[in-house]
Amino acid sequence: MLLFENKSIKTEPLDVGEGKFNLVDLVSQAQNAPVSAGVAEIWPGAPVDFDYDNDCAVCYMIEGEITLTEGDERRNFLPGDLVYIPQQEGLVVLWETSTYGKFMYVTYPHWR
């Protein structure tokens, strides 16, 4: 069993172009886990796009507010919300915020 205490979880910048997005994989292939799991943070700026051709994700919103956009559909992602994003060829979801957002994610299989 692994326990990651809140005070020890530090996200690091992920190169996503013009957006500001940090994350840390806490559970990954390094622990021989079948999934990746971690914490991500996003700040105002250009939307961050992720494609879901090769993996699916489940995310739980911890703090702030994020807008998720898939095609013409926009949804607010708020603290306490959980979102499932299926593995689907051609599926791209834009993540953006006007303030700040922090969420926990699990991907299957490993996203990187």
mmCIF file of N, CA, C and O in Angstrom:
data_model
loop_
_atom_site.group_PDB
_atom_site.id
_atom_site.type_symbol
_atom_site.label_atom_id
_atom_site.label_comp_id
_atom_site.label_asym_id
_atom_site.label_seq_id
_atom_site.Cartn_x
_atom_site.Cartn_y
_atom_site.Cartn_z
ATOM 1 N N MET A 1 0.845 -1.168 0.000
ATOM 2 C CA MET A 1 0.000 0.000 0.000
ATOM 3 C C MET A 1 0.894 1.236 0.000
ATOM 4 O O MET A 1 1.925 1.264 0.665
ATOM 5 N N LEU A 2 0.479 2.245 -0.757
ATOM 6 C CA LEU A 2 1.176 3.526 -0.789
ATOM 7 C C LEU A 2 0.221 4.612 -0.310
ATOM 8 O O LEU A 2 -0.931 4.649 -0.735
ATOM 9 N N LEU A 3 0.699 5.490 0.535
ATOM 10 C CA LEU A 3 -0.075 6.641 0.979
ATOM 11 C C LEU A 3 0.697 7.888 0.592
ATOM 12 O O LEU A 3 1.876 8.021 0.921
ATOM 13 N N PHE A 4 0.045 8.782 -0.120
ATOM 14 C CA PHE A 4 0.647 10.046 -0.521
ATOM 15 C C PHE A 4 -0.008 11.143 0.309
ATOM 16 O O PHE A 4 -1.181 11.454 0.105
ATOM 17 N N GLU A 5 0.730 11.689 1.255
ATOM 18 C CA GLU A 5 0.181 12.743 2.104
ATOM 19 C C GLU A 5 0.067 14.036 1.313
ATOM 20 O O GLU A 5 0.926 14.353 0.486
ATOM 21 N N ASN A 6 -0.994 14.767 1.562
ATOM 22 C CA ASN A 6 -1.284 16.006 0.844
ATOM 23 C C ASN A 6 -0.070 16.928 0.784
ATOM 24 O O ASN A 6 0.269 17.464 -0.267
ATOM 25 N N LYS A 7 0.615 17.100 1.896
ATOM 26 C CA LYS A 7 1.750 18.035 1.942
ATOM 27 C C LYS A 7 2.925 17.594 1.074
ATOM 28 O O LYS A 7 3.775 18.394 0.724
ATOM 29 N N SER A 8 2.955 16.320 0.694
ATOM 30 C CA SER A 8 4.071 15.830 -0.123
ATOM 31 C C SER A 8 3.764 15.839 -1.621
ATOM 32 O O SER A 8 4.638 15.560 -2.435
ATOM 33 N N ILE A 9 2.535 16.171 -2.002
ATOM 34 C CA ILE A 9 2.150 16.143 -3.419
ATOM 35 C C ILE A 9 2.488 17.481 -4.066
ATOM 36 O O ILE A 9 1.896 18.503 -3.745
ATOM 37 N N LYS A 10 3.459 17.465 -4.945
ATOM 38 C CA LYS A 10 3.917 18.667 -5.652
ATOM 39 C C LYS A 10 3.813 18.433 -7.157
ATOM 40 O O LYS A 10 4.433 17.522 -7.694
ATOM 41 N N THR A 11 3.020 19.257 -7.826
ATOM 42 C CA THR A 11 2.890 19.126 -9.273
ATOM 43 C C THR A 11 4.033 19.843 -9.973
ATOM 44 O O THR A 11 4.662 20.733 -9.403
ATOM 45 N N GLU A 12 4.293 19.436 -11.213
ATOM 46 C CA GLU A 12 5.361 20.030 -12.021
ATOM 47 C C GLU A 12 4.793 20.438 -13.374
ATOM 48 O O GLU A 12 3.854 19.809 -13.874
ATOM 49 N N PRO A 13 5.366 21.472 -14.002
ATOM 50 C CA PRO A 13 4.856 21.929 -15.302
ATOM 51 C C PRO A 13 4.891 20.826 -16.364
ATOM 52 O O PRO A 13 5.839 20.054 -16.434
ATOM 53 N N LEU A 14 3.823 20.785 -17.153
ATOM 54 C CA LEU A 14 3.752 19.909 -18.310
ATOM 55 C C LEU A 14 3.712 20.811 -19.531
ATOM 56 O O LEU A 14 2.924 21.758 -19.565
ATOM 57 N N ASP A 15 4.548 20.548 -20.516
ATOM 58 C CA ASP A 15 4.575 21.380 -21.718
ATOM 59 C C ASP A 15 3.321 21.127 -22.538
ATOM 60 O O ASP A 15 3.158 20.071 -23.154
ATOM 61 N N VAL A 16 2.415 22.106 -22.517
ATOM 62 C CA VAL A 16 1.151 22.011 -23.252
ATOM 63 C C VAL A 16 0.982 23.192 -24.197
ATOM 64 O O VAL A 16 -0.124 23.564 -24.551
ATOM 65 N N GLY A 17 2.077 23.792 -24.586
ATOM 66 C CA GLY A 17 1.987 24.964 -25.453
ATOM 67 C C GLY A 17 1.821 26.217 -24.625
ATOM 68 O O GLY A 17 2.567 26.447 -23.688
ATOM 69 N N GLU A 18 0.787 26.991 -24.946
ATOM 70 C CA GLU A 18 0.608 28.281 -24.286
ATOM 71 C C GLU A 18 -0.146 28.206 -22.962
ATOM 72 O O GLU A 18 -0.160 29.155 -22.208
ATOM 73 N N GLY A 19 -0.815 27.111 -22.682
ATOM 74 C CA GLY A 19 -1.541 26.987 -21.425
ATOM 75 C C GLY A 19 -0.601 26.699 -20.271
ATOM 76 O O GLY A 19 0.542 26.279 -20.462
ATOM 77 N N LYS A 20 -1.065 26.939 -19.043
ATOM 78 C CA LYS A 20 -0.272 26.615 -17.862
ATOM 79 C C LYS A 20 -0.938 25.455 -17.153
ATOM 80 O O LYS A 20 -2.040 25.579 -16.602
ATOM 81 N N PHE A 21 -0.253 24.311 -17.177
ATOM 82 C CA PHE A 21 -0.803 23.066 -16.674
ATOM 83 C C PHE A 21 0.299 22.306 -15.952
ATOM 84 O O PHE A 21 1.363 22.073 -16.513
ATOM 85 N N ASN A 22 0.063 21.964 -14.696
ATOM 86 C CA ASN A 22 1.022 21.187 -13.908
ATOM 87 C C ASN A 22 0.386 19.864 -13.522
ATOM 88 O O ASN A 22 -0.837 19.791 -13.354
ATOM 89 N N LEU A 23 1.205 18.836 -13.346
ATOM 90 C CA LEU A 23 0.692 17.568 -12.836
ATOM 91 C C LEU A 23 1.808 16.751 -12.226
ATOM 92 O O LEU A 23 2.988 17.054 -12.392
ATOM 93 N N VAL A 24 1.398 15.713 -11.527
ATOM 94 C CA VAL A 24 2.339 14.726 -11.007
ATOM 95 C C VAL A 24 1.651 13.369 -11.060
ATOM 96 O O VAL A 24 0.512 13.220 -10.619
ATOM 97 N N ASP A 25 2.320 12.400 -11.684
ATOM 98 C CA ASP A 25 1.850 11.016 -11.643
ATOM 99 C C ASP A 25 2.306 10.433 -10.309
ATOM 100 O O ASP A 25 3.511 10.359 -10.043
ATOM 101 N N LEU A 26 1.376 10.039 -9.477
ATOM 102 C CA LEU A 26 1.718 9.446 -8.186
ATOM 103 C C LEU A 26 1.771 7.922 -8.282
ATOM 104 O O LEU A 26 2.595 7.280 -7.644
ATOM 105 N N VAL A 27 0.878 7.374 -9.065
ATOM 106 C CA VAL A 27 0.836 5.939 -9.322
ATOM 107 C C VAL A 27 1.071 5.751 -10.812
ATOM 108 O O VAL A 27 0.453 6.429 -11.626
ATOM 109 N N SER A 28 1.993 4.842 -11.156
ATOM 110 C CA SER A 28 2.338 4.679 -12.570
ATOM 111 C C SER A 28 2.984 3.319 -12.794
ATOM 112 O O SER A 28 2.992 2.465 -11.904
ATOM 113 N N GLN A 29 3.570 3.156 -13.949
ATOM 114 C CA GLN A 29 4.290 1.923 -14.258
ATOM 115 C C GLN A 29 5.441 1.690 -13.285
ATOM 116 O O GLN A 29 5.827 0.549 -13.056
ATOM 117 N N ALA A 30 5.970 2.758 -12.688
ATOM 118 C CA ALA A 30 7.075 2.620 -11.733
ATOM 119 C C ALA A 30 6.685 1.750 -10.538
ATOM 120 O O ALA A 30 7.533 1.105 -9.929
ATOM 121 N N GLN A 31 5.398 1.734 -10.200
ATOM 122 C CA GLN A 31 4.912 0.891 -9.104
ATOM 123 C C GLN A 31 4.275 -0.398 -9.632
ATOM 124 O O GLN A 31 3.594 -1.104 -8.893
ATOM 125 N N ASN A 32 4.486 -0.688 -10.916
ATOM 126 C CA ASN A 32 3.878 -1.853 -11.572
ATOM 127 C C ASN A 32 2.354 -1.806 -11.523
ATOM 128 O O ASN A 32 1.695 -2.849 -11.494
ATOM 129 N N ALA A 33 1.797 -0.617 -11.509
ATOM 130 C CA ALA A 33 0.341 -0.450 -11.476
ATOM 131 C C ALA A 33 -0.229 -0.559 -12.896
ATOM 132 O O ALA A 33 0.425 -0.155 -13.854
ATOM 133 N N PRO A 34 -1.451 -1.058 -13.049
ATOM 134 C CA PRO A 34 -2.073 -1.136 -14.371
ATOM 135 C C PRO A 34 -2.655 0.193 -14.840
ATOM 136 O O PRO A 34 -3.119 0.299 -15.967
ATOM 137 N N VAL A 35 -2.639 1.206 -13.980
ATOM 138 C CA VAL A 35 -3.190 2.529 -14.284
ATOM 139 C C VAL A 35 -2.161 3.597 -13.937
ATOM 140 O O VAL A 35 -1.176 3.334 -13.257
ATOM 141 N N SER A 36 -2.421 4.814 -14.403
ATOM 142 C CA SER A 36 -1.691 5.993 -13.926
ATOM 143 C C SER A 36 -2.683 6.814 -13.121
ATOM 144 O O SER A 36 -3.867 6.890 -13.475
ATOM 145 N N ALA A 37 -2.217 7.432 -12.044
ATOM 146 C CA ALA A 37 -3.081 8.279 -11.223
ATOM 147 C C ALA A 37 -2.242 9.394 -10.636
ATOM 148 O O ALA A 37 -1.058 9.212 -10.335
ATOM 149 N N GLY A 38 -2.865 10.562 -10.509
ATOM 150 C CA GLY A 38 -2.121 11.686 -9.955
ATOM 151 C C GLY A 38 -3.006 12.891 -9.748
ATOM 152 O O GLY A 38 -4.237 12.793 -9.727
ATOM 153 N N VAL A 39 -2.352 14.025 -9.621
ATOM 154 C CA VAL A 39 -3.020 15.296 -9.381
ATOM 155 C C VAL A 39 -2.568 16.278 -10.456
ATOM 156 O O VAL A 39 -1.391 16.306 -10.826
ATOM 157 N N ALA A 40 -3.513 17.092 -10.953
ATOM 158 C CA ALA A 40 -3.209 18.098 -11.963
ATOM 159 C C ALA A 40 -3.780 19.444 -11.537
ATOM 160 O O ALA A 40 -4.774 19.511 -10.811
ATOM 161 N N GLU A 41 -3.115 20.511 -12.005
ATOM 162 C CA GLU A 41 -3.558 21.877 -11.752
ATOM 163 C C GLU A 41 -3.526 22.642 -13.062
ATOM 164 O O GLU A 41 -2.636 22.429 -13.886
ATOM 165 N N ILE A 42 -4.496 23.544 -13.241
ATOM 166 C CA ILE A 42 -4.555 24.373 -14.440
ATOM 167 C C ILE A 42 -4.847 25.811 -14.030
ATOM 168 O O ILE A 42 -5.576 26.054 -13.068
ATOM 169 N N TRP A 43 -4.231 26.745 -14.762
ATOM 170 C CA TRP A 43 -4.405 28.177 -14.521
ATOM 171 C C TRP A 43 -4.950 28.840 -15.782
ATOM 172 O O TRP A 43 -4.900 28.252 -16.861
ATOM 173 N N PRO A 44 -5.451 30.069 -15.662
ATOM 174 C CA PRO A 44 -5.965 30.767 -16.850
ATOM 175 C C PRO A 44 -4.913 30.846 -17.951
ATOM 176 O O PRO A 44 -3.719 30.967 -17.678
ATOM 177 N N GLY A 45 -5.366 30.779 -19.171
ATOM 178 C CA GLY A 45 -4.489 30.832 -20.339
ATOM 179 C C GLY A 45 -5.152 30.099 -21.479
ATOM 180 O O GLY A 45 -6.358 29.849 -21.472
ATOM 181 N N ALA A 46 -4.364 29.724 -22.441
ATOM 182 C CA ALA A 46 -4.892 29.006 -23.600
ATOM 183 C C ALA A 46 -5.451 27.656 -23.157
ATOM 184 O O ALA A 46 -4.911 27.026 -22.246
ATOM 185 N N PRO A 47 -6.545 27.191 -23.775
ATOM 186 C CA PRO A 47 -7.086 25.868 -23.443
ATOM 187 C C PRO A 47 -6.043 24.779 -23.686
ATOM 188 O O PRO A 47 -5.214 24.888 -24.589
ATOM 189 N N VAL A 48 -6.089 23.756 -22.867
ATOM 190 C CA VAL A 48 -5.194 22.611 -22.997
ATOM 191 C C VAL A 48 -6.018 21.482 -23.611
ATOM 192 O O VAL A 48 -7.105 21.168 -23.124
ATOM 193 N N ASP A 49 -5.502 20.894 -24.695
ATOM 194 C CA ASP A 49 -6.251 19.817 -25.329
ATOM 195 C C ASP A 49 -5.559 18.479 -25.109
ATOM 196 O O ASP A 49 -4.349 18.377 -25.163
ATOM 197 N N PHE A 50 -6.385 17.492 -24.811
ATOM 198 C CA PHE A 50 -5.919 16.120 -24.656
ATOM 199 C C PHE A 50 -6.749 15.238 -25.567
ATOM 200 O O PHE A 50 -7.970 15.377 -25.639
ATOM 201 N N ASP A 51 -6.073 14.304 -26.270
ATOM 202 C CA ASP A 51 -6.826 13.346 -27.074
ATOM 203 C C ASP A 51 -6.915 12.032 -26.307
ATOM 204 O O ASP A 51 -6.056 11.715 -25.490
ATOM 205 N N TYR A 52 -7.987 11.335 -26.538
ATOM 206 C CA TYR A 52 -8.269 10.102 -25.808
ATOM 207 C C TYR A 52 -8.311 8.903 -26.750
ATOM 208 O O TYR A 52 -9.102 7.989 -26.565
ATOM 209 N N ASP A 53 -7.427 8.924 -27.768
ATOM 210 C CA ASP A 53 -7.320 7.805 -28.704
ATOM 211 C C ASP A 53 -6.843 6.530 -28.004
ATOM 212 O O ASP A 53 -7.289 5.439 -28.333
ATOM 213 N N ASN A 54 -5.892 6.670 -27.079
ATOM 214 C CA ASN A 54 -5.210 5.504 -26.525
ATOM 215 C C ASN A 54 -5.514 5.218 -25.064
ATOM 216 O O ASN A 54 -5.017 4.244 -24.518
ATOM 217 N N ASP A 55 -6.251 6.088 -24.401
ATOM 218 C CA ASP A 55 -6.548 5.845 -22.995
ATOM 219 C C ASP A 55 -7.872 6.495 -22.615
ATOM 220 O O ASP A 55 -8.401 7.319 -23.343
ATOM 221 N N CYS A 56 -8.395 6.078 -21.477
ATOM 222 C CA CYS A 56 -9.577 6.734 -20.920
ATOM 223 C C CYS A 56 -9.157 7.381 -19.610
ATOM 224 O O CYS A 56 -8.078 7.107 -19.089
ATOM 225 N N ALA A 57 -10.011 8.252 -19.084
ATOM 226 C CA ALA A 57 -9.678 8.938 -17.837
ATOM 227 C C ALA A 57 -10.914 9.077 -16.964
ATOM 228 O O ALA A 57 -12.033 9.205 -17.465
ATOM 229 N N VAL A 58 -10.682 9.042 -15.672
ATOM 230 C CA VAL A 58 -11.679 9.388 -14.674
ATOM 231 C C VAL A 58 -11.030 10.483 -13.840
ATOM 232 O O VAL A 58 -9.900 10.330 -13.369
ATOM 233 N N CYS A 59 -11.735 11.616 -13.691
ATOM 234 C CA CYS A 59 -11.179 12.756 -12.967
ATOM 235 C C CYS A 59 -12.158 13.210 -11.890
ATOM 236 O O CYS A 59 -13.374 13.243 -12.122
ATOM 237 N N TYR A 60 -11.620 13.582 -10.734
ATOM 238 C CA TYR A 60 -12.414 14.079 -9.615
ATOM 239 C C TYR A 60 -11.935 15.478 -9.280
ATOM 240 O O TYR A 60 -10.754 15.682 -8.983
ATOM 241 N N MET A 61 -12.847 16.447 -9.357
ATOM 242 C CA MET A 61 -12.506 17.852 -9.127
ATOM 243 C C MET A 61 -12.337 18.120 -7.633
ATOM 244 O O MET A 61 -13.216 17.816 -6.837
ATOM 245 N N ILE A 62 -11.200 18.716 -7.284
ATOM 246 C CA ILE A 62 -10.873 19.002 -5.892
ATOM 247 C C ILE A 62 -11.150 20.459 -5.541
ATOM 248 O O ILE A 62 -11.746 20.760 -4.503
ATOM 249 N N GLU A 63 -10.711 21.355 -6.419
ATOM 250 C CA GLU A 63 -10.758 22.788 -6.093
ATOM 251 C C GLU A 63 -10.890 23.608 -7.371
ATOM 252 O O GLU A 63 -10.340 23.246 -8.402
ATOM 253 N N GLY A 64 -11.601 24.744 -7.304
ATOM 254 C CA GLY A 64 -11.694 25.661 -8.431
ATOM 255 C C GLY A 64 -12.788 25.295 -9.405
ATOM 256 O O GLY A 64 -13.776 24.651 -9.048
ATOM 257 N N GLU A 65 -12.597 25.703 -10.663
ATOM 258 C CA GLU A 65 -13.581 25.451 -11.711
ATOM 259 C C GLU A 65 -12.866 25.308 -13.048
ATOM 260 O O GLU A 65 -11.985 26.094 -13.377
ATOM 261 N N ILE A 66 -13.253 24.306 -13.796
ATOM 262 C CA ILE A 66 -12.686 24.053 -15.116
ATOM 263 C C ILE A 66 -13.843 23.881 -16.088
ATOM 264 O O ILE A 66 -14.871 23.299 -15.744
ATOM 265 N N THR A 67 -13.672 24.382 -17.301
ATOM 266 C CA THR A 67 -14.650 24.138 -18.358
ATOM 267 C C THR A 67 -14.077 23.070 -19.283
ATOM 268 O O THR A 67 -12.940 23.190 -19.749
ATOM 269 N N LEU A 68 -14.850 22.025 -19.513
ATOM 270 C CA LEU A 68 -14.475 20.947 -20.419
ATOM 271 C C LEU A 68 -15.280 21.111 -21.698
ATOM 272 O O LEU A 68 -16.497 21.285 -21.648
ATOM 273 N N THR A 69 -14.596 21.071 -22.834
ATOM 274 C CA THR A 69 -15.267 21.236 -24.115
ATOM 275 C C THR A 69 -14.962 20.039 -25.006
ATOM 276 O O THR A 69 -13.797 19.703 -25.224
ATOM 277 N N GLU A 70 -16.036 19.422 -25.498
ATOM 278 C CA GLU A 70 -15.932 18.344 -26.478
ATOM 279 C C GLU A 70 -16.816 18.742 -27.645
ATOM 280 O O GLU A 70 -18.042 18.820 -27.510
ATOM 281 N N GLY A 71 -16.207 19.078 -28.779
ATOM 282 C CA GLY A 71 -16.976 19.559 -29.923
ATOM 283 C C GLY A 71 -17.693 20.847 -29.556
ATOM 284 O O GLY A 71 -17.066 21.803 -29.108
ATOM 285 N N ASP A 72 -19.016 20.867 -29.679
ATOM 286 C CA ASP A 72 -19.814 22.048 -29.327
ATOM 287 C C ASP A 72 -20.333 21.997 -27.900
ATOM 288 O O ASP A 72 -20.993 22.927 -27.449
ATOM 289 N N GLU A 73 -20.069 20.910 -27.194
ATOM 290 C CA GLU A 73 -20.595 20.743 -25.839
ATOM 291 C C GLU A 73 -19.588 21.241 -24.803
ATOM 292 O O GLU A 73 -18.448 20.822 -24.783
ATOM 293 N N ARG A 74 -20.059 22.173 -23.945
ATOM 294 C CA ARG A 74 -19.231 22.719 -22.866
ATOM 295 C C ARG A 74 -19.872 22.356 -21.533
ATOM 296 O O ARG A 74 -21.073 22.497 -21.368
ATOM 297 N N ARG A 75 -19.035 21.885 -20.591
ATOM 298 C CA ARG A 75 -19.526 21.511 -19.266
ATOM 299 C C ARG A 75 -18.615 22.110 -18.210
ATOM 300 O O ARG A 75 -17.392 22.091 -18.348
ATOM 301 N N ASN A 76 -19.228 22.620 -17.129
ATOM 302 C CA ASN A 76 -18.443 23.089 -15.989
ATOM 303 C C ASN A 76 -18.123 21.901 -15.100
ATOM 304 O O ASN A 76 -18.975 21.069 -14.816
ATOM 305 N N PHE A 77 -16.880 21.848 -14.659
ATOM 306 C CA PHE A 77 -16.350 20.786 -13.810
ATOM 307 C C PHE A 77 -16.046 21.454 -12.474
ATOM 308 O O PHE A 77 -15.149 22.288 -12.386
ATOM 309 N N LEU A 78 -16.823 21.118 -11.432
ATOM 310 C CA LEU A 78 -16.776 21.818 -10.152
ATOM 311 C C LEU A 78 -16.350 20.877 -9.020
ATOM 312 O O LEU A 78 -16.449 19.653 -9.160
ATOM 313 N N PRO A 79 -15.891 21.430 -7.877
ATOM 314 C CA PRO A 79 -15.474 20.585 -6.758
ATOM 315 C C PRO A 79 -16.553 19.557 -6.389
ATOM 316 O O PRO A 79 -17.740 19.877 -6.299
ATOM 317 N N GLY A 80 -16.111 18.326 -6.242
ATOM 318 C CA GLY A 80 -17.011 17.224 -5.937
ATOM 319 C C GLY A 80 -17.527 16.506 -7.164
ATOM 320 O O GLY A 80 -18.077 15.405 -7.057
ATOM 321 N N ASP A 81 -17.354 17.090 -8.368
ATOM 322 C CA ASP A 81 -17.784 16.450 -9.610
ATOM 323 C C ASP A 81 -16.784 15.383 -10.032
ATOM 324 O O ASP A 81 -15.573 15.508 -9.789
ATOM 325 N N LEU A 82 -17.292 14.358 -10.693
ATOM 326 C CA LEU A 82 -16.461 13.313 -11.271
ATOM 327 C C LEU A 82 -16.814 13.216 -12.746
ATOM 328 O O LEU A 82 -17.989 13.269 -13.100
ATOM 329 N N VAL A 83 -15.805 13.118 -13.594
ATOM 330 C CA VAL A 83 -16.043 12.988 -15.023
ATOM 331 C C VAL A 83 -15.329 11.736 -15.536
ATOM 332 O O VAL A 83 -14.209 11.432 -15.114
ATOM 333 N N TYR A 84 -16.025 11.003 -16.403
ATOM 334 C CA TYR A 84 -15.446 9.854 -17.097
ATOM 335 C C TYR A 84 -15.288 10.245 -18.558
ATOM 336 O O TYR A 84 -16.250 10.680 -19.201
ATOM 337 N N ILE A 85 -14.084 10.081 -19.079
ATOM 338 C CA ILE A 85 -13.805 10.367 -20.488
ATOM 339 C C ILE A 85 -13.359 9.058 -21.126
ATOM 340 O O ILE A 85 -12.314 8.519 -20.776
ATOM 341 N N PRO A 86 -14.160 8.506 -22.048
ATOM 342 C CA PRO A 86 -13.852 7.194 -22.605
ATOM 343 C C PRO A 86 -12.707 7.230 -23.610
ATOM 344 O O PRO A 86 -12.431 8.262 -24.212
ATOM 345 N N GLN A 87 -12.072 6.090 -23.759
ATOM 346 C CA GLN A 87 -11.102 5.921 -24.834
ATOM 347 C C GLN A 87 -11.903 5.894 -26.124
ATOM 348 O O GLN A 87 -12.823 5.083 -26.278
ATOM 349 N N GLN A 88 -11.603 6.831 -27.024
ATOM 350 C CA GLN A 88 -12.376 6.922 -28.268
ATOM 351 C C GLN A 88 -11.527 7.588 -29.334
ATOM 352 O O GLN A 88 -11.072 8.711 -29.152
ATOM 353 N N GLU A 89 -11.317 6.913 -30.426
ATOM 354 C CA GLU A 89 -10.511 7.462 -31.512
ATOM 355 C C GLU A 89 -11.083 8.800 -31.963
ATOM 356 O O GLU A 89 -12.286 8.942 -32.185
ATOM 357 N N GLY A 90 -10.222 9.799 -32.038
ATOM 358 C CA GLY A 90 -10.621 11.124 -32.491
ATOM 359 C C GLY A 90 -11.218 12.017 -31.411
ATOM 360 O O GLY A 90 -11.509 13.175 -31.670
ATOM 361 N N LEU A 91 -11.402 11.491 -30.193
ATOM 362 C CA LEU A 91 -11.984 12.290 -29.115
ATOM 363 C C LEU A 91 -10.938 13.253 -28.554
ATOM 364 O O LEU A 91 -9.874 12.838 -28.102
ATOM 365 N N VAL A 92 -11.243 14.541 -28.601
ATOM 366 C CA VAL A 92 -10.371 15.576 -28.041
ATOM 367 C C VAL A 92 -11.203 16.399 -27.070
ATOM 368 O O VAL A 92 -12.308 16.836 -27.400
ATOM 369 N N VAL A 93 -10.697 16.593 -25.868
ATOM 370 C CA VAL A 93 -11.368 17.403 -24.853
ATOM 371 C C VAL A 93 -10.461 18.573 -24.510
ATOM 372 O O VAL A 93 -9.268 18.389 -24.254
ATOM 373 N N LEU A 94 -11.023 19.782 -24.549
ATOM 374 C CA LEU A 94 -10.294 20.983 -24.157
ATOM 375 C C LEU A 94 -10.556 21.256 -22.682
ATOM 376 O O LEU A 94 -11.697 21.194 -22.221
ATOM 377 N N TRP A 95 -9.497 21.579 -21.959
ATOM 378 C CA TRP A 95 -9.564 21.917 -20.537
ATOM 379 C C TRP A 95 -9.164 23.380 -20.406
ATOM 380 O O TRP A 95 -8.114 23.785 -20.902
ATOM 381 N N GLU A 96 -9.995 24.191 -19.722
ATOM 382 C CA GLU A 96 -9.639 25.593 -19.527
ATOM 383 C C GLU A 96 -10.303 26.135 -18.268
ATOM 384 O O GLU A 96 -11.299 25.590 -17.782
ATOM 385 N N THR A 97 -9.742 27.225 -17.746
ATOM 386 C CA THR A 97 -10.283 27.872 -16.559
ATOM 387 C C THR A 97 -10.043 29.368 -16.641
ATOM 388 O O THR A 97 -9.080 29.817 -17.265
ATOM 389 N N SER A 98 -10.907 30.120 -15.988
ATOM 390 C CA SER A 98 -10.701 31.566 -15.888
ATOM 391 C C SER A 98 -10.097 31.915 -14.529
ATOM 392 O O SER A 98 -9.744 33.063 -14.281
ATOM 393 N N THR A 99 -9.966 30.926 -13.662
ATOM 394 C CA THR A 99 -9.426 31.157 -12.322
ATOM 395 C C THR A 99 -8.314 30.164 -11.995
ATOM 396 O O THR A 99 -7.151 30.463 -12.127
ATOM 397 N N TYR A 100 -8.686 28.976 -11.587
ATOM 398 C CA TYR A 100 -7.751 27.923 -11.189
ATOM 399 C C TYR A 100 -8.554 26.651 -11.039
ATOM 400 O O TYR A 100 -9.731 26.693 -10.687
ATOM 401 N N GLY A 101 -7.929 25.521 -11.300
ATOM 402 C CA GLY A 101 -8.578 24.237 -11.074
ATOM 403 C C GLY A 101 -7.573 23.186 -10.652
ATOM 404 O O GLY A 101 -6.435 23.167 -11.121
ATOM 405 N N LYS A 102 -7.996 22.329 -9.748
ATOM 406 C CA LYS A 102 -7.151 21.225 -9.267
ATOM 407 C C LYS A 102 -8.004 19.964 -9.239
ATOM 408 O O LYS A 102 -9.114 19.967 -8.699
ATOM 409 N N PHE A 103 -7.485 18.886 -9.837
ATOM 410 C CA PHE A 103 -8.239 17.645 -9.883
ATOM 411 C C PHE A 103 -7.333 16.435 -9.790
ATOM 412 O O PHE A 103 -6.131 16.507 -10.030
ATOM 413 N N MET A 104 -7.922 15.329 -9.424
ATOM 414 C CA MET A 104 -7.242 14.045 -9.339
ATOM 415 C C MET A 104 -7.657 13.244 -10.569
ATOM 416 O O MET A 104 -8.793 13.350 -11.014
ATOM 417 N N TYR A 105 -6.745 12.486 -11.153
ATOM 418 C CA TYR A 105 -7.062 11.701 -12.355
ATOM 419 C C TYR A 105 -6.557 10.273 -12.233
ATOM 420 O O TYR A 105 -5.586 9.992 -11.519
ATOM 421 N N VAL A 106 -7.245 9.396 -12.944
ATOM 422 C CA VAL A 106 -6.815 8.018 -13.146
ATOM 423 C C VAL A 106 -6.970 7.752 -14.630
ATOM 424 O O VAL A 106 -8.008 8.067 -15.215
ATOM 425 N N THR A 107 -5.940 7.217 -15.265
ATOM 426 C CA THR A 107 -6.031 6.861 -16.679
ATOM 427 C C THR A 107 -5.728 5.366 -16.847
ATOM 428 O O THR A 107 -4.962 4.780 -16.091
ATOM 429 N N TYR A 108 -6.354 4.788 -17.856
ATOM 430 C CA TYR A 108 -6.082 3.394 -18.205
ATOM 431 C C TYR A 108 -6.023 3.301 -19.716
ATOM 432 O O TYR A 108 -6.931 3.793 -20.390
ATOM 433 N N PRO A 109 -5.029 2.685 -20.264
ATOM 434 C CA PRO A 109 -3.800 2.317 -19.572
ATOM 435 C C PRO A 109 -2.984 3.563 -19.259
ATOM 436 O O PRO A 109 -3.536 4.657 -19.219
ATOM 437 N N HIS A 110 -1.720 3.432 -19.088
ATOM 438 C CA HIS A 110 -0.859 4.562 -18.748
ATOM 439 C C HIS A 110 -0.871 5.598 -19.857
ATOM 440 O O HIS A 110 -0.720 5.270 -21.028
ATOM 441 N N TRP A 111 -1.049 6.845 -19.494
ATOM 442 C CA TRP A 111 -1.188 7.890 -20.510
ATOM 443 C C TRP A 111 0.150 8.326 -21.091
ATOM 444 O O TRP A 111 0.192 8.978 -22.113
ATOM 445 N N ARG A 112 1.227 8.003 -20.449
ATOM 446 C CA ARG A 112 2.553 8.324 -21.017
ATOM 447 C C ARG A 112 3.576 7.306 -20.611
ATOM 448 O O ARG A 112 3.409 6.534 -19.756
#
